[in-house]
Tab-separated table of C-alpha atoms in Angstrom:
chain	number	residue	atom	x	y	z
F	13	GLY	CA	-7.671	34.687	-1.589
F	14	GLU	CA	-4.138	33.698	-0.757
F	15	ASN	CA	-1.222	35.049	-2.810
F	16	VAL	CA	2.135	33.280	-2.660
F	17	GLU	CA	5.240	34.863	-4.129
F	18	GLN	CA	8.443	32.909	-4.676
F	19	HIS	CA	12.023	34.044	-5.357
F	20	PRO	CA	14.269	33.569	-7.168
F	21	SER	CA	12.766	32.145	-10.329
F	22	THR	CA	16.081	30.559	-11.298
F	23	LEU	CA	19.051	29.579	-9.160
F	24	SER	CA	22.385	28.045	-10.103
F	25	VAL	CA	24.809	26.760	-7.493
F	26	GLN	CA	28.001	24.758	-7.500
F	27	GLU	CA	27.788	21.215	-6.240
F	28	GLY	CA	28.324	21.204	-2.482
F	29	ASP	CA	27.111	24.761	-1.979
F	30	SER	CA	23.845	25.713	-0.292
F	31	ALA	CA	20.662	26.883	-1.992
F	32	VAL	CA	17.982	29.078	-0.462
F	33	ILE	CA	14.521	29.700	-1.896
F	34	LYS	CA	12.179	32.233	-0.319
F	35	CYS	CA	8.395	32.591	-0.324
F	36	THR	CA	5.962	35.114	1.085
F	37	TYR	CA	2.245	34.691	1.644
F	38	SER	CA	-0.588	37.133	2.184
F	39	ASP	CA	-3.289	35.318	4.164
F	40	SER	CA	-2.607	35.315	7.901
F	41	ALA	CA	-4.989	32.328	8.205
F	42	SER	CA	-2.554	30.097	6.300
F	43	ASN	CA	-1.043	27.580	8.673
F	44	TYR	CA	0.538	24.842	6.583
F	45	PHE	CA	3.459	25.306	4.205
F	46	PRO	CA	4.666	22.395	2.072
F	47	TRP	CA	7.495	22.367	-0.441
F	48	TYR	CA	7.377	20.305	-3.613
F	49	LYS	CA	10.082	19.206	-6.023
F	50	GLN	CA	9.099	18.676	-9.640
F	51	GLU	CA	11.476	17.083	-12.100
F	52	LEU	CA	10.894	17.579	-15.793
F	53	GLY	CA	7.794	15.732	-16.940
F	54	LYS	CA	7.080	14.287	-13.506
F	55	ARG	CA	4.587	14.884	-10.736
F	56	PRO	CA	5.302	17.312	-7.898
F	57	GLN	CA	6.774	15.409	-4.951
F	58	LEU	CA	6.437	16.601	-1.371
F	59	ILE	CA	9.910	17.048	0.128
F	60	ILE	CA	9.231	18.826	3.410
F	61	ASP	CA	6.459	20.719	5.135
F	62	ILE	CA	6.030	22.948	8.167
F	63	ARG	CA	3.056	23.969	10.253
F	64	SER	CA	2.526	27.399	11.747
F	65	ASN	CA	3.221	26.298	15.298
F	66	VAL	CA	6.827	25.473	14.376
F	67	GLY	CA	9.601	27.866	13.372
F	68	GLU	CA	12.012	25.426	11.764
F	69	LYS	CA	12.093	21.857	10.547
F	70	LYS	CA	14.991	19.777	9.222
F	71	ASP	CA	15.215	16.565	7.259
F	72	GLN	CA	18.804	15.600	6.453
F	73	ARG	CA	20.075	18.186	3.928
F	74	ILE	CA	16.770	20.018	3.700
F	75	ALA	CA	15.381	22.558	6.143
F	76	VAL	CA	12.477	24.959	6.153
F	77	THR	CA	12.064	28.071	8.284
F	78	LEU	CA	8.885	30.008	8.928
F	79	ASN	CA	8.405	33.581	10.136
F	80	LYS	CA	4.697	34.018	10.814
F	81	THR	CA	5.010	37.675	11.750
F	82	ALA	CA	6.637	38.565	8.455
F	83	LYS	CA	4.613	35.969	6.548
F	84	HIS	CA	7.556	34.370	4.865
F	85	PHE	CA	9.120	30.935	4.760
F	86	SER	CA	12.257	29.578	3.177
F	87	LEU	CA	13.704	26.318	1.904
F	88	HIS	CA	17.358	25.611	2.589
F	89	ILE	CA	19.246	22.834	0.819
F	90	THR	CA	22.781	22.170	2.030
F	91	GLU	CA	25.568	20.206	0.322
F	92	THR	CA	23.700	20.332	-2.969
F	93	GLN	CA	24.049	17.462	-5.418
F	94	PRO	CA	23.300	17.289	-9.161
F	95	GLU	CA	20.177	15.232	-8.437
F	96	ASP	CA	18.783	18.218	-6.529
F	97	SER	CA	18.360	19.960	-9.891
F	98	ALA	CA	14.607	20.448	-10.422
F	99	VAL	CA	11.852	23.021	-10.070
F	100	TYR	CA	10.840	23.694	-6.474
F	101	PHE	CA	7.436	25.042	-5.481
F	102	CYS	CA	6.339	26.462	-2.176
F	103	ALA	CA	2.684	26.432	-1.168
F	104	ALA	CA	0.449	27.793	1.562
F	105	SER	CA	-2.800	26.417	2.900
F	106	ASN	CA	-5.329	27.059	5.623
F	107	THR	CA	-7.436	24.465	7.371
F	108	GLY	CA	-9.631	24.300	4.294
F	109	ASN	CA	-6.944	22.188	2.648
F	110	GLN	CA	-6.872	24.501	-0.354
F	111	PHE	CA	-3.310	24.951	-1.496
F	112	TYR	CA	-1.892	28.023	-3.224
F	113	PHE	CA	1.439	27.610	-4.972
F	114	GLY	CA	4.290	29.929	-5.782
F	115	THR	CA	5.544	30.306	-9.344
F	116	GLY	CA	8.482	27.957	-8.866
F	117	THR	CA	12.268	28.110	-8.683
F	118	SER	CA	14.343	26.271	-11.241
F	119	LEU	CA	17.420	25.035	-9.382
F	120	THR	CA	20.485	23.904	-11.307
F	121	VAL	CA	23.350	22.267	-9.431
F	122	ILE	CA	26.550	22.479	-11.448
F	123	PRO	CA	28.878	19.479	-10.988
J	23	ASP	CA	-0.055	1.005	-2.299
J	24	ALA	CA	-0.854	2.621	-5.616
J	25	GLY	CA	-0.409	6.359	-5.821
J	26	VAL	CA	-2.816	8.854	-7.319
J	27	THR	CA	-3.724	7.743	-10.822
J	28	GLN	CA	-5.032	9.978	-13.583
J	29	SER	CA	-6.397	9.256	-17.010
J	30	PRO	CA	-5.860	9.876	-19.786
J	31	THR	CA	-2.180	10.881	-19.740
J	32	HIS	CA	-2.457	12.967	-22.880
J	33	LEU	CA	-5.393	14.459	-24.718
J	34	ILE	CA	-5.772	16.603	-27.799
J	35	LYS	CA	-8.985	18.559	-28.354
J	36	THR	CA	-10.156	21.421	-30.533
J	37	ARG	CA	-11.687	24.698	-29.452
J	38	GLY	CA	-15.305	24.449	-28.373
J	39	GLN	CA	-15.152	20.783	-27.433
J	40	HIS	CA	-15.541	19.445	-23.927
J	41	VAL	CA	-13.285	17.136	-21.958
J	42	THR	CA	-13.527	14.843	-18.939
J	43	LEU	CA	-10.464	14.033	-16.874
J	44	ARG	CA	-10.415	11.297	-14.270
J	45	CYS	CA	-8.598	10.769	-10.999
J	46	SER	CA	-8.377	7.932	-8.495
J	47	PRO	CA	-6.993	8.919	-5.099
J	48	ILE	CA	-4.672	6.962	-2.866
J	49	SER	CA	-6.598	4.290	-0.990
J	50	GLY	CA	-7.993	5.776	2.214
J	51	HIS	CA	-7.828	9.361	1.004
J	52	LYS	CA	-11.175	11.117	0.989
J	53	SER	CA	-10.165	14.497	-0.398
J	54	VAL	CA	-9.361	15.208	-4.018
J	55	SER	CA	-8.150	18.513	-5.413
J	56	TRP	CA	-7.662	19.608	-9.002
J	57	TYR	CA	-4.981	21.978	-10.253
J	58	GLN	CA	-4.107	23.525	-13.592
J	59	GLN	CA	-0.392	23.918	-14.306
J	60	VAL	CA	0.541	26.063	-17.264
J	61	LEU	CA	4.086	25.584	-18.553
J	62	GLY	CA	6.553	27.474	-16.397
J	63	GLN	CA	4.052	28.237	-13.639
J	64	GLY	CA	3.013	26.733	-10.338
J	65	PRO	CA	-0.156	24.666	-10.019
J	66	GLN	CA	-3.307	26.802	-9.788
J	67	PHE	CA	-6.087	25.560	-7.514
J	68	ILE	CA	-9.328	24.712	-9.333
J	69	PHE	CA	-11.467	22.587	-6.984
J	70	GLN	CA	-11.344	20.644	-3.784
J	71	TYR	CA	-13.784	17.840	-2.963
J	72	TYR	CA	-14.176	16.065	0.333
J	73	GLU	CA	-16.690	13.333	1.004
J	74	LYS	CA	-18.349	14.056	-2.368
J	75	GLU	CA	-18.971	17.704	-1.557
J	76	GLU	CA	-17.274	20.697	-3.092
J	77	ARG	CA	-15.243	22.346	-0.341
J	78	GLY	CA	-13.414	24.950	-2.376
J	79	ARG	CA	-13.277	26.563	-5.764
J	80	GLY	CA	-10.481	28.613	-7.282
J	81	ASN	CA	-10.774	31.520	-9.678
J	82	PHE	CA	-11.873	29.565	-12.733
J	83	PRO	CA	-14.930	30.136	-14.980
J	84	ASP	CA	-18.110	28.105	-14.798
J	85	ARG	CA	-16.921	26.102	-17.804
J	86	PHE	CA	-14.959	24.111	-15.239
J	87	SER	CA	-16.888	21.664	-13.090
J	88	ALA	CA	-16.084	18.569	-11.095
J	89	ARG	CA	-17.596	15.868	-9.001
J	90	GLN	CA	-16.527	13.155	-6.594
J	91	PHE	CA	-17.984	9.682	-6.513
J	92	PRO	CA	-18.813	7.393	-3.548
J	93	ASN	CA	-15.484	5.572	-4.044
J	94	TYR	CA	-13.746	9.013	-3.753
J	95	SER	CA	-12.600	9.060	-7.368
J	96	SER	CA	-13.224	12.308	-9.181
J	97	GLU	CA	-13.861	13.817	-12.583
J	98	LEU	CA	-12.974	17.250	-13.871
J	99	ASN	CA	-15.072	18.529	-16.745
J	100	VAL	CA	-14.239	21.469	-18.948
J	101	ASN	CA	-16.739	22.762	-21.511
J	102	ALA	CA	-16.303	25.069	-24.497
J	103	LEU	CA	-12.549	24.569	-24.543
J	104	LEU	CA	-10.335	27.552	-25.276
J	105	LEU	CA	-6.734	27.629	-26.456
J	106	GLY	CA	-5.791	28.945	-23.014
J	107	ASP	CA	-7.038	25.752	-21.393
J	108	SER	CA	-3.975	23.946	-22.715
J	109	ALA	CA	-2.107	22.844	-19.611
J	110	LEU	CA	-1.155	19.979	-17.352
J	111	TYR	CA	-4.099	19.106	-15.121
J	112	LEU	CA	-3.011	17.653	-11.813
J	113	CYS	CA	-5.053	15.775	-9.298
J	114	ALA	CA	-3.953	15.518	-5.680
J	115	SER	CA	-5.392	13.499	-2.838
J	116	SER	CA	-5.132	13.710	0.931
J	117	HIS	CA	-6.851	12.264	3.969
J	118	GLY	CA	-8.754	15.517	4.028
J	119	ASP	CA	-9.863	15.678	7.640
J	120	ARG	CA	-10.954	19.218	8.274
J	121	GLY	CA	-9.205	21.190	10.955
J	122	ALA	CA	-5.799	19.798	10.176
J	123	ASN	CA	-3.967	20.202	6.913
J	124	GLN	CA	-2.769	16.992	5.401
J	125	PRO	CA	-0.016	16.593	2.797
J	126	GLN	CA	-1.335	16.397	-0.728
J	127	HIS	CA	-0.009	13.714	-3.043
J	128	PHE	CA	-0.101	14.366	-6.757
J	129	GLY	CA	-0.776	12.187	-9.747
J	130	ASP	CA	1.232	12.373	-12.961
J	131	GLY	CA	-1.340	14.645	-14.537
J	132	THR	CA	-3.200	14.835	-17.826
J	133	ARG	CA	-1.537	16.871	-20.529
J	134	LEU	CA	-4.354	18.659	-22.394
J	135	SER	CA	-3.605	20.332	-25.702
J	136	ILE	CA	-6.170	22.503	-27.453
J	137	LEU	CA	-5.793	23.046	-31.196
């Protein structure tokens, strides 16, 4: 099955700086890569996703890049704000709609 | 529109008991997936159901079973509970059309504690 690795496990940045979270996957059949934000005690919320036919996608301060050859994808958050503090999960899925998640990155934005 | 709803929100059981967790998907969503999230870890895939059929199963023992009903709601059953089954159980729904991945939307989960 698919194996998704995520780094770093914890990340602290100053407010206004950028944050980058990286994931690798093992199954070359995976073609959909969503990112979820989970605040303490709350449900995971989809923040951005990318499909394998696209190399980069942006949504305001959030961007995701995908390198299919190397089997890795990254989340970039610019101009971080305290409300960006949360745990972020990457995931990979094939057309079977079965999602495999990374172990999470706890992001702390220091005011 | 209502989001994915799960019940109960919290549950306490003892070892050896069984439990049934329930999930109602977003209206119009035909696919339901179940995940186990242990504290400090990412969600682990347990089952996916689409149009009442099991379409995928993760690496979980046979003590775990599930089903999907004609209205697309779903139940997750766990028998012979072990201490290690203590976790947050998340349900996610999507449109589920095969051949094209659809975003999954999660419920708030059921917090299961085994004593």
